[in-house]
């Protein structure tokens, strides 16, 4: 049978008043049911000692009612007592809820070969000696004796009911032997139930859950231990029936088998605990590192995913990915093709590969990941497989994008700064322009901006710059770039639209938009700007050349009276003439 280990209660726990069993009302609030742990302990102790007293009284009554036994029976009873002692002293843990011992075979031997009185006393005395060697608490010792005695009462009672004759045992009758076998299993189940009741009295929880835990330790394979113990007891009774001295042939192998079984089960539980701890540590490490993993068997097409990968992909727990196709569904179309190409190449040639991509969750959110895939050769676990790790780099990617934005954008207006503008201008220069006037740079500068700062303050000046940036962005096309170079200088990289847009007319519109007064902090601030426009053509070798010409055109416009546009003619136009325009 299994013995449940009750939790020790410290003095500090005993001083905790009102943890469970009392009910109280506070200011009309609903009653809170609390149970006193000390009361639970007292209930369990009363149950244990009461059960012990009842079994002792039953044994005394049985001794008074049953006729005296012969000398040979007493000698056999002593042997059974010794066997019970050895069996009870050899215990091994099978689960967190209890332990098992090898006392059942001795109980079966006594029940089949001794009269009921001697069986009860042999089991009780053997249990007292065997448990006394390992138990130090009086309540636990008394409870163990009571449970073993109840088993003895039950077993001999059932055998008497089916007409078992100890003088002429019916080992040759399969039906009787089968009845004995079932009786032994029921005796083990009965002891487990009594232990569960004691555990339920001491702790909160489900009686059925505790009962199942005590019987099997949560593993159905442990039921085979009970079957083996009952079978061993029946075989031992057959041997002893031939000669009482055969019990000596049983004692040594029983002890050896018990120790081997204890070591085997103990090793199994240690390995299981170590595996669980390792899996938990790995899962926790993956969670902290935001690292998911998957493993795909190439030939069986089965895929196993870690919980962290499921979390990264946004899938609900318990809804794991079932194939590599499921994972591809989270990628963008062009990245699916890239992943499929990598998988095909690894299957064909082996090796490893890595790449960054996005994961599109079902709720629409996007995660950036660094994906590493490798082919693992065939081993004892099966055929070749692909193993992948998926590192969530969303926060790092966001930080990179934020730093890049800060590096290439103006902090005040949010417009591209000089560096980004020059990069885009360089890209424009790389385009093979078929004709002139397809693209131009418009250089704008606010007129008398220093006076605005001096008169209204730098706060107002900043507000004016922000409003100018907004006006410029709202009047250019989606392919155009508006940038703030420095101070009150703005540039626009504009391209002609399919409708043959006039870029000079666009520059005039921008100047007209800027000239509208700005209302800031209760003040109406008048502003104006000048602009220089230069067309981009094949004669420009670098962005600096274009910007220098646009800047030159701007200052010509300022020199011509401010508030106007100066157009720098294309370099391939013969007899270039500077053109000045005032905005309409």
Coordinates of C-alpha atoms in Angstrom, one line a residue:
X1 CA 0.0 0.0 0.0
X2 CA 0.9 3.6 -0.1
X3 CA 1.5 5.8 2.9
X4 CA 0.7 9.5 2.6
X5 CA 3.2 11.9 4.2
X6 CA 1.2 14.6 6.1
X7 CA 2.7 18.0 6.1
X8 CA 4.5 19.1 9.3
X9 CA 3.0 22.1 11.0
X10 CA 5.5 24.5 12.6
X11 CA 4.8 26.5 15.8
X12 CA 4.6 29.6 13.6
X13 CA 1.8 28.1 11.5
X14 CA 0.0 27.1 14.7
X15 CA 0.0 30.7 15.8
X16 CA -1.7 31.8 12.6
X17 CA -5.3 32.4 13.8
X18 CA -8.3 32.2 11.5
X19 CA -6.5 30.8 8.4
X20 CA -9.6 28.5 7.6
X21 CA -12.9 27.4 9.8
X22 CA -14.3 30.5 11.4
X23 CA -17.0 32.7 9.9
X24 CA -17.3 36.4 10.7
X25 CA -19.2 39.4 9.5
X26 CA -17.5 42.8 9.1
X27 CA -19.6 45.9 8.6
X28 CA -22.3 44.1 6.5
X29 CA -19.7 42.5 4.3
X30 CA -20.4 38.9 3.3
X31 CA -19.2 36.2 5.7
X32 CA -15.7 34.8 5.0
X33 CA -15.3 31.2 5.7
X34 CA -11.9 30.5 7.3
X35 CA -10.5 27.2 8.5
X36 CA -8.2 26.9 11.5
X37 CA -5.2 24.8 10.5
X38 CA -4.7 23.7 14.1
X39 CA -8.3 22.4 14.1
X40 CA -7.5 20.5 10.9
X41 CA -4.6 18.8 12.7
X42 CA -6.7 18.0 15.7
X43 CA -9.3 16.4 13.5
X44 CA -6.8 14.3 11.7
X45 CA -5.2 13.2 15.0
X46 CA -8.6 12.2 16.4
X47 CA -9.2 10.2 13.3
X48 CA -5.8 8.4 13.5
X49 CA -6.0 7.5 17.1
X50 CA -9.7 6.7 16.9
X51 CA -8.9 4.3 14.0
X52 CA -6.1 2.8 16.0
X53 CA -8.3 2.2 19.0
X54 CA -11.0 0.6 16.9
X55 CA -8.6 -1.8 15.3
X56 CA -7.1 -2.7 18.7
X57 CA -10.5 -3.4 20.1
X58 CA -11.4 -5.5 17.1
X59 CA -8.2 -7.5 17.5
X60 CA -9.0 -8.2 21.1
X61 CA -12.5 -9.2 20.3
X62 CA -11.3 -11.5 17.6
X63 CA -8.7 -13.1 20.0
X64 CA -11.4 -13.7 22.6
X65 CA -13.9 -15.3 20.1
X66 CA -11.5 -17.4 18.1
X67 CA -10.3 -20.8 19.4
X68 CA -6.6 -21.1 20.5
X69 CA -4.1 -21.9 17.8
X70 CA -1.6 -24.8 17.7
X71 CA 2.1 -24.5 18.2
X72 CA 2.9 -24.9 14.5
X73 CA 0.6 -22.1 13.6
X74 CA 2.3 -19.8 16.2
X75 CA 5.7 -20.7 14.6
X76 CA 4.3 -19.8 11.1
X77 CA 2.8 -16.6 12.5
X78 CA 6.2 -15.6 13.8
X79 CA 7.7 -16.1 10.4
X80 CA 4.9 -14.0 8.8
X81 CA 5.5 -11.3 11.5
X82 CA 9.2 -11.3 10.5
X83 CA 8.2 -11.1 6.8
X84 CA 5.9 -8.2 7.5
X85 CA 8.6 -6.4 9.5
X86 CA 11.1 -6.7 6.6
X87 CA 8.5 -5.7 4.1
X88 CA 7.3 -2.6 6.0
X89 CA 10.8 -1.4 6.7
X90 CA 11.7 -1.4 3.0
X91 CA 9.9 1.6 1.6
X92 CA 10.4 3.7 -1.5
X93 CA 8.8 6.9 -2.7
X94 CA 6.6 6.6 -5.8
X95 CA 5.2 10.2 -6.0
X96 CA 5.1 13.5 -4.1
X97 CA 2.0 12.2 -2.3
X98 CA 3.3 9.0 -0.8
X99 CA 5.5 5.9 -0.6
X100 CA 5.1 2.2 -1.1
X101 CA 6.4 -0.8 0.8
X102 CA 6.6 -4.6 0.4
X103 CA 4.3 -5.7 3.3
X104 CA 1.5 -6.8 1.1
X105 CA 3.0 -10.2 0.1
X106 CA 3.4 -11.1 3.8
X107 CA -0.2 -10.2 4.5
X108 CA -1.3 -12.5 1.6
X109 CA 0.8 -15.3 3.0
X110 CA -0.7 -15.0 6.5
X111 CA -4.3 -14.6 5.2
X112 CA -4.0 -17.8 3.1
X113 CA -2.2 -20.0 5.7
X114 CA -3.1 -18.7 9.2
X115 CA -6.3 -18.4 11.2
X116 CA -7.8 -14.9 11.3
X117 CA -6.6 -14.1 14.8
X118 CA -3.0 -14.9 14.1
X119 CA -3.1 -13.0 10.8
X120 CA -4.3 -9.8 12.5
X121 CA -1.7 -10.0 15.3
X122 CA 1.1 -11.0 12.9
X123 CA 0.3 -8.1 10.7
X124 CA -0.1 -5.6 13.6
X125 CA 3.0 -6.6 15.4
X126 CA 5.1 -6.8 12.2
X127 CA 3.9 -3.4 11.2
X128 CA 4.6 -2.0 14.6
X129 CA 8.2 -3.3 14.5
X130 CA 8.8 -2.4 10.8
X131 CA 7.3 1.1 11.0
X132 CA 8.9 1.7 14.4
X133 CA 12.3 1.5 12.6
X134 CA 11.5 4.3 10.2
X135 CA 8.7 6.3 11.9
X136 CA 9.3 8.7 14.8
X137 CA 5.9 10.3 15.2
X138 CA 3.5 8.4 17.4
X139 CA 0.5 9.4 15.4
X140 CA 2.0 8.2 12.2
X141 CA 3.1 4.9 13.8
X142 CA -0.4 4.3 15.3
X143 CA -2.0 5.2 12.0
X144 CA 0.2 2.7 10.0
X145 CA -0.6 -0.1 12.4
X146 CA -4.3 0.7 12.1
X147 CA -4.3 0.8 8.3
X148 CA -2.4 -2.6 8.2
X149 CA -4.8 -4.1 10.7
X150 CA -7.8 -3.0 8.6
X151 CA -6.2 -4.6 5.6
X152 CA -5.8 -7.8 7.6
X153 CA -9.4 -7.7 8.8
X154 CA -10.7 -7.1 5.3
X155 CA -8.6 -9.8 3.7
X156 CA -9.4 -12.6 6.1
X157 CA -13.0 -11.5 6.2
X158 CA -13.4 -11.9 2.4
X159 CA -11.5 -15.2 2.4
X160 CA -13.7 -16.5 5.1
X161 CA -16.7 -15.4 3.1
X162 CA -15.6 -17.3 0.0
X163 CA -14.9 -20.4 2.1
X164 CA -11.1 -20.5 2.1
X165 CA -9.9 -23.4 4.1
X166 CA -6.4 -22.9 5.7
X167 CA -6.2 -26.6 6.4
X168 CA -6.7 -27.5 2.8
X169 CA -5.9 -24.4 0.6
X170 CA -7.3 -24.6 -2.8
X171 CA -4.3 -23.4 -4.8
X172 CA -5.3 -25.8 -7.6
X173 CA -8.6 -24.0 -8.0
X174 CA -8.2 -21.1 -10.5
X175 CA -11.4 -19.4 -9.3
X176 CA -10.3 -19.3 -5.7
X177 CA -6.9 -18.1 -6.6
X178 CA -8.5 -15.4 -8.7
X179 CA -10.7 -14.4 -5.8
X180 CA -7.6 -14.1 -3.6
X181 CA -5.9 -12.0 -6.2
X182 CA -8.8 -9.6 -6.4
X183 CA -9.0 -9.5 -2.6
X184 CA -5.4 -8.4 -2.3
X185 CA -5.9 -5.6 -4.8
X186 CA -9.0 -4.4 -3.0
X187 CA -7.1 -4.5 0.3
X188 CA -4.5 -2.1 -1.2
X189 CA -7.2 0.1 -2.6
X190 CA -9.0 0.2 0.8
X191 CA -5.7 1.2 2.6
X192 CA -5.2 4.0 0.0
X193 CA -8.7 5.3 0.7
X194 CA -8.2 5.4 4.4
X195 CA -4.9 7.3 3.9
X196 CA -6.7 9.7 1.5
X197 CA -9.4 10.4 4.2
X198 CA -6.6 11.3 6.7
X199 CA -4.9 13.6 4.1
X200 CA -8.3 15.2 3.3
X201 CA -8.9 16.0 7.0
X202 CA -5.5 17.6 7.3
X203 CA -5.5 19.6 4.0
X204 CA -7.9 21.2 1.7
X205 CA -8.5 19.7 -1.7
X206 CA -10.3 17.0 -3.6
X207 CA -10.5 13.6 -1.9
X208 CA -10.7 11.8 -5.3
X209 CA -7.6 13.6 -6.6
X210 CA -5.7 12.8 -3.5
X211 CA -6.9 9.2 -3.7
X212 CA -5.7 8.8 -7.3
X213 CA -2.3 10.4 -6.4
X214 CA -1.8 8.0 -3.5
X215 CA -2.8 4.9 -5.5
X216 CA -0.8 5.5 -8.7
X217 CA 1.4 8.5 -8.2
X218 CA -0.2 10.0 -11.3
X219 CA 1.2 7.2 -13.4
X220 CA -0.9 4.1 -14.4
X221 CA 2.3 2.0 -14.7
X222 CA 2.5 1.9 -10.9
X223 CA -0.6 -0.2 -10.8
X224 CA 1.7 -3.0 -12.0
X225 CA 3.6 -2.8 -8.7
X226 CA 0.4 -3.7 -6.8
X227 CA -0.3 -6.6 -9.2
X228 CA 3.2 -7.8 -8.7
X229 CA 3.0 -7.7 -4.9
X230 CA -0.2 -9.6 -4.7
X231 CA 1.1 -12.2 -7.2
X232 CA 4.3 -12.5 -5.2
X233 CA 2.3 -13.1 -2.0
X234 CA 0.2 -15.9 -3.6
X235 CA 3.3 -17.6 -4.9
X236 CA 5.0 -17.3 -1.5
X237 CA 1.9 -18.9 0.1
X238 CA 2.1 -21.8 -2.3
X239 CA 5.8 -22.4 -1.4
X240 CA 5.2 -22.1 2.4
X241 CA 2.2 -24.5 2.1
X242 CA 4.6 -27.1 0.9
X243 CA 7.0 -26.5 3.9
X244 CA 7.0 -23.6 6.4
X245 CA 10.8 -23.4 6.1
X246 CA 10.3 -22.3 2.4
X247 CA 9.5 -18.8 3.8
X248 CA 13.3 -18.4 4.4
X249 CA 13.7 -18.9 0.6
X250 CA 11.3 -16.0 0.1
X251 CA 12.8 -13.5 2.6
X252 CA 16.1 -12.9 0.8
X253 CA 14.8 -12.5 -2.8
X254 CA 11.9 -10.4 -1.5
X255 CA 14.3 -8.0 0.2
X256 CA 16.6 -7.9 -2.9
X257 CA 13.6 -7.3 -5.2
X258 CA 12.3 -4.5 -3.0
X259 CA 15.6 -2.7 -3.0
X260 CA 16.0 -3.1 -6.7
X261 CA 12.5 -1.9 -7.3
X262 CA 13.0 1.1 -4.9
X263 CA 16.2 2.1 -6.7
X264 CA 14.6 1.8 -10.1
X265 CA 11.6 3.8 -9.2
X266 CA 13.7 6.3 -7.3
X267 CA 16.0 6.7 -10.3
X268 CA 13.0 7.1 -12.7
X269 CA 11.6 9.9 -10.6
X270 CA 14.9 11.6 -10.2
X271 CA 15.3 11.5 -14.0
X272 CA 11.8 12.8 -14.6
X273 CA 12.3 15.6 -12.1
X274 CA 15.6 16.5 -13.7
X275 CA 14.0 16.4 -17.1
X276 CA 11.1 18.6 -16.0
X277 CA 13.5 21.0 -14.3
X278 CA 15.6 21.2 -17.5
X279 CA 12.6 21.7 -19.7
X280 CA 11.3 24.4 -17.3
X281 CA 14.7 26.1 -17.2
X282 CA 14.9 26.0 -21.0
X283 CA 11.4 27.4 -21.4
X284 CA 12.2 30.1 -18.9
X285 CA 15.4 31.0 -20.7
X286 CA 13.7 31.1 -24.0
X287 CA 11.0 33.4 -22.5
X288 CA 13.5 35.7 -21.0
X289 CA 15.6 35.8 -24.2
X290 CA 12.4 36.0 -26.4
X291 CA 13.8 33.0 -28.4
X292 CA 11.5 30.5 -29.9
X293 CA 12.5 27.2 -31.5
X294 CA 11.0 24.6 -33.9
X295 CA 12.0 21.2 -35.2
X296 CA 10.7 19.8 -38.4
X297 CA 11.1 16.1 -39.4
X298 CA 11.8 16.2 -43.2
X299 CA 10.3 12.9 -44.1
X300 CA 7.4 12.6 -41.7
X301 CA 6.6 16.3 -42.1
X302 CA 6.0 16.7 -38.4
X303 CA 6.9 19.9 -36.6
X304 CA 7.4 20.6 -32.9
X305 CA 7.4 24.2 -31.6
X306 CA 8.4 25.7 -28.3
X307 CA 5.8 27.7 -26.3
X308 CA 7.9 30.8 -26.9
X309 CA 7.6 30.5 -30.7
X310 CA 3.8 30.1 -30.3
X311 CA 3.8 33.3 -28.2
X312 CA 6.0 35.2 -30.8
X313 CA 3.7 34.2 -33.6
X314 CA 0.7 35.3 -31.5
X315 CA -1.0 31.9 -31.6
X316 CA -3.1 30.9 -28.5
X317 CA -1.6 28.4 -26.1
X318 CA -2.6 24.8 -26.9
X319 CA -2.9 25.7 -30.7
X320 CA 0.5 24.7 -31.9
X321 CA 1.8 25.0 -35.4
X322 CA 1.3 21.6 -37.2
X323 CA 3.5 22.1 -40.3
X324 CA 6.1 24.4 -41.8
X325 CA 3.3 25.7 -44.0
X326 CA 1.5 27.0 -40.9
X327 CA 4.6 29.1 -40.1
X328 CA 4.9 30.4 -43.6
X329 CA 1.4 31.8 -43.3
X330 CA 2.8 34.4 -40.9
X331 CA 5.3 35.8 -43.4
X332 CA 4.9 38.4 -46.2
X333 CA 4.6 36.9 -49.7
X334 CA 8.2 37.7 -50.8
X335 CA 9.6 36.4 -47.5
X336 CA 7.6 33.1 -47.9
X337 CA 9.4 32.5 -51.1
X338 CA 12.7 33.3 -49.5
X339 CA 12.0 30.9 -46.6
X340 CA 10.9 28.2 -49.0
X341 CA 14.1 28.6 -51.0
X342 CA 16.2 28.3 -47.9
X343 CA 14.3 25.2 -46.8
X344 CA 14.7 23.6 -50.2
X345 CA 18.4 24.4 -50.3
X346 CA 19.0 23.0 -46.8
X347 CA 17.1 19.8 -47.6
X348 CA 19.2 19.3 -50.7
X349 CA 22.6 20.4 -49.6
X350 CA 22.6 20.7 -45.8
X351 CA 24.3 23.4 -43.8
X352 CA 22.6 26.4 -42.2
X353 CA 21.2 29.7 -43.1
X354 CA 19.9 32.9 -41.3
X355 CA 17.9 35.9 -42.3
X356 CA 15.7 38.6 -40.8
X357 CA 12.0 38.9 -41.6
X358 CA 8.7 40.0 -40.2
X359 CA 5.9 37.9 -38.6
X360 CA 2.4 39.1 -39.3
X361 CA 0.2 38.0 -36.4
X362 CA -3.5 37.1 -36.9
X363 CA -4.4 40.3 -35.0
X364 CA -2.4 42.4 -37.5
X365 CA 0.5 43.3 -35.2
X366 CA 4.0 42.8 -36.7
X367 CA 7.1 41.3 -35.0
X368 CA 10.6 41.4 -36.4
X369 CA 12.6 38.2 -35.9
X370 CA 16.1 36.8 -36.7
X371 CA 15.7 33.3 -38.0
X372 CA 18.4 30.7 -38.0
X373 CA 17.8 27.3 -39.7
X374 CA 20.1 24.3 -39.8
X375 CA 19.8 20.7 -41.0
X376 CA 20.6 18.1 -38.4
X377 CA 21.8 14.7 -39.7
X378 CA 20.0 11.5 -38.8
X379 CA 20.6 10.3 -35.2
X380 CA 19.0 7.9 -32.7
X381 CA 15.9 10.2 -32.6
X382 CA 15.0 9.5 -36.2
X383 CA 15.7 10.8 -39.7
X384 CA 17.1 14.1 -40.9
X385 CA 15.4 17.2 -39.6
X386 CA 15.5 20.9 -39.8
X387 CA 16.0 22.9 -36.6
X388 CA 15.2 26.6 -36.4
X389 CA 15.5 29.3 -33.8
X390 CA 13.5 32.5 -34.0
X391 CA 14.8 35.4 -32.0
X392 CA 12.3 38.3 -31.4
X393 CA 14.2 41.5 -32.4
X394 CA 11.2 43.7 -32.5
X395 CA 12.4 46.1 -29.8
X396 CA 15.9 46.2 -31.3
X397 CA 14.5 46.9 -34.7
X398 CA 12.3 49.6 -33.4
X399 CA 15.3 51.2 -31.7
X400 CA 17.3 51.0 -34.9
X401 CA 14.5 52.6 -36.8
X402 CA 14.1 55.3 -34.2
X403 CA 17.8 56.0 -34.2
X404 CA 17.8 56.1 -38.0
X405 CA 14.9 58.4 -38.0
X406 CA 16.6 60.7 -35.5
X407 CA 19.8 60.6 -37.6
X408 CA 18.1 61.4 -40.9
X409 CA 15.3 63.7 -39.7
X410 CA 15.0 67.2 -38.3
X411 CA 14.2 67.2 -34.6
X412 CA 11.9 70.3 -34.8
X413 CA 9.8 69.8 -37.9
X414 CA 10.2 66.0 -38.4
X415 CA 11.3 66.6 -42.1
X416 CA 14.2 64.8 -43.6
X417 CA 17.5 66.5 -42.8
X418 CA 20.5 67.4 -45.0
X419 CA 21.9 63.8 -44.9
X420 CA 18.7 62.1 -46.0
X421 CA 18.0 64.8 -48.7
X422 CA 21.5 64.3 -50.2
X423 CA 21.0 60.5 -50.2
X424 CA 17.7 60.9 -52.2
X425 CA 19.2 63.4 -54.5
X426 CA 22.0 61.0 -55.2
X427 CA 19.5 58.3 -56.1
X428 CA 17.8 60.8 -58.4
X429 CA 21.1 61.5 -60.1
X430 CA 21.5 57.8 -60.8
X431 CA 18.3 57.7 -62.8
X432 CA 18.9 58.0 -66.6
X433 CA 16.9 61.2 -67.4
X434 CA 15.5 61.1 -70.8
X435 CA 14.9 64.8 -71.1
X436 CA 15.5 68.0 -69.2
X437 CA 13.0 69.4 -66.7
X438 CA 12.0 66.0 -65.4
X439 CA 13.3 66.8 -61.9
X440 CA 14.4 69.8 -60.0
X441 CA 15.6 71.0 -56.6
X442 CA 13.8 74.0 -55.1
X443 CA 15.8 75.9 -52.4
X444 CA 13.7 78.1 -50.1
X445 CA 14.8 80.5 -47.4
X446 CA 12.5 82.6 -45.2
X447 CA 13.0 86.4 -45.5
X448 CA 14.0 88.3 -42.4
X449 CA 13.5 85.3 -40.1
X450 CA 16.0 86.8 -37.6
X451 CA 13.6 89.7 -37.0
X452 CA 10.8 87.2 -36.1
X453 CA 13.0 85.6 -33.5
X454 CA 14.1 89.0 -32.1
X455 CA 10.6 90.5 -32.0
X456 CA 8.5 87.5 -31.0
X457 CA 11.0 85.1 -29.4
X458 CA 12.5 81.8 -30.4
X459 CA 9.4 79.9 -29.4
X460 CA 7.4 81.8 -32.0
X461 CA 10.2 81.3 -34.4
X462 CA 10.1 77.5 -33.9
X463 CA 6.3 77.5 -34.4
X464 CA 6.7 79.4 -37.7
X465 CA 9.2 76.9 -38.9
X466 CA 6.9 74.0 -38.0
X467 CA 4.0 75.7 -39.9
X468 CA 6.2 76.3 -42.9
X469 CA 7.2 72.6 -43.0
X470 CA 3.5 71.6 -42.8
X471 CA 2.5 73.9 -45.6
X472 CA 5.3 72.6 -47.9
X473 CA 4.5 69.0 -47.2
X474 CA 0.8 69.5 -47.9
X475 CA 1.5 70.9 -51.4
X476 CA 4.0 68.5 -52.9
X477 CA 3.5 65.1 -54.5
X478 CA 3.9 61.7 -52.8
X479 CA 7.2 61.2 -54.7
X480 CA 8.7 64.5 -53.7
X481 CA 10.9 65.1 -50.7
X482 CA 10.7 68.2 -48.5
X483 CA 13.7 68.7 -46.2
X484 CA 15.0 71.3 -43.7
X485 CA 18.7 71.8 -44.3
X486 CA 19.4 74.2 -41.4
X487 CA 17.9 77.2 -39.6
X488 CA 15.2 78.7 -41.9
X489 CA 16.4 76.9 -45.1
X490 CA 14.2 74.3 -46.8
X491 CA 14.7 72.2 -49.9
X492 CA 12.3 70.3 -52.1
X493 CA 13.3 67.5 -54.5
X494 CA 10.5 67.4 -57.0
X495 CA 9.9 65.4 -60.1
X496 CA 7.5 66.0 -63.0
X497 CA 4.3 64.0 -62.9
X498 CA 2.9 61.9 -65.8
X499 CA 0.6 64.8 -66.5
X500 CA 3.7 67.0 -67.3
X501 CA 3.6 69.0 -64.1
X502 CA 5.3 72.4 -64.3
X503 CA 7.9 72.4 -61.6
X504 CA 8.3 76.2 -61.7
X505 CA 4.6 76.6 -61.1
X506 CA 5.0 74.2 -58.1
X507 CA 7.8 76.5 -56.7
X508 CA 5.5 79.5 -57.1
X509 CA 2.7 77.7 -55.3
X510 CA 5.1 76.9 -52.4
X511 CA 6.1 80.6 -52.1
X512 CA 2.5 81.7 -52.2
X513 CA 1.6 79.2 -49.4
X514 CA 4.5 80.4 -47.2
X515 CA 3.5 84.1 -47.6
X516 CA 0.3 83.6 -45.7
X517 CA 0.6 85.1 -42.1
X518 CA 1.0 82.7 -39.2
X519 CA -1.1 83.0 -36.0
X520 CA 1.2 82.1 -33.1
X521 CA 0.5 82.6 -29.4
X522 CA -2.1 85.3 -30.1
X523 CA 0.2 87.1 -32.5
X524 CA -0.2 87.4 -36.3
X525 CA 3.3 86.9 -37.7
X526 CA 3.8 88.0 -41.4
X527 CA 6.3 85.9 -43.3
X528 CA 7.7 85.6 -46.8
X529 CA 10.3 83.5 -48.6
X530 CA 12.6 83.5 -51.6
X531 CA 13.4 80.4 -53.7
X532 CA 15.9 79.2 -56.2
X533 CA 15.2 76.4 -58.6
X534 CA 17.7 74.3 -60.6
X535 CA 16.8 71.5 -63.0
X536 CA 18.6 68.2 -62.6
X537 CA 20.3 66.9 -65.8
X538 CA 23.1 64.6 -66.9
X539 CA 25.7 67.3 -66.5
X540 CA 25.4 67.3 -62.7
X541 CA 28.1 65.0 -61.3
X542 CA 27.2 65.0 -57.5
X543 CA 24.4 66.2 -55.2
X544 CA 26.7 69.0 -54.0
X545 CA 26.8 70.4 -57.5
X546 CA 23.0 70.5 -57.7
X547 CA 22.6 72.0 -54.2
X548 CA 25.3 74.6 -54.9
X549 CA 23.5 75.8 -58.0
X550 CA 20.2 75.9 -56.2
X551 CA 21.7 77.9 -53.4
X552 CA 23.2 80.3 -56.0
X553 CA 19.8 80.8 -57.6
X554 CA 18.3 81.4 -54.2
X555 CA 20.7 84.2 -53.3
X556 CA 20.1 85.8 -56.8
X557 CA 16.4 85.8 -55.9
X558 CA 17.1 87.5 -52.6
X559 CA 19.4 90.0 -54.3
X560 CA 16.6 90.8 -56.8
X561 CA 14.3 91.9 -54.0
X562 CA 13.3 88.9 -52.0
X563 CA 9.9 87.2 -52.0
X564 CA 10.5 85.8 -55.5
X565 CA 11.7 82.8 -57.5
X566 CA 14.9 82.6 -59.5
X567 CA 15.2 79.7 -62.0
X568 CA 18.6 78.4 -62.9
X569 CA 18.5 77.2 -66.5
X570 CA 19.5 73.7 -67.5
X571 CA 23.2 73.3 -68.3
X572 CA 22.5 72.1 -71.9
X573 CA 20.5 75.1 -72.8
X574 CA 22.4 77.5 -75.1
X575 CA 22.6 81.1 -74.2
X576 CA 21.3 80.6 -70.6
X577 CA 19.3 83.5 -69.2
X578 CA 18.5 83.9 -65.5
X579 CA 14.7 84.2 -65.0
X580 CA 13.2 85.9 -62.0
X581 CA 9.5 85.5 -61.1
X582 CA 7.3 86.9 -58.4
X583 CA 4.7 84.5 -57.0
X584 CA 1.2 85.1 -58.4

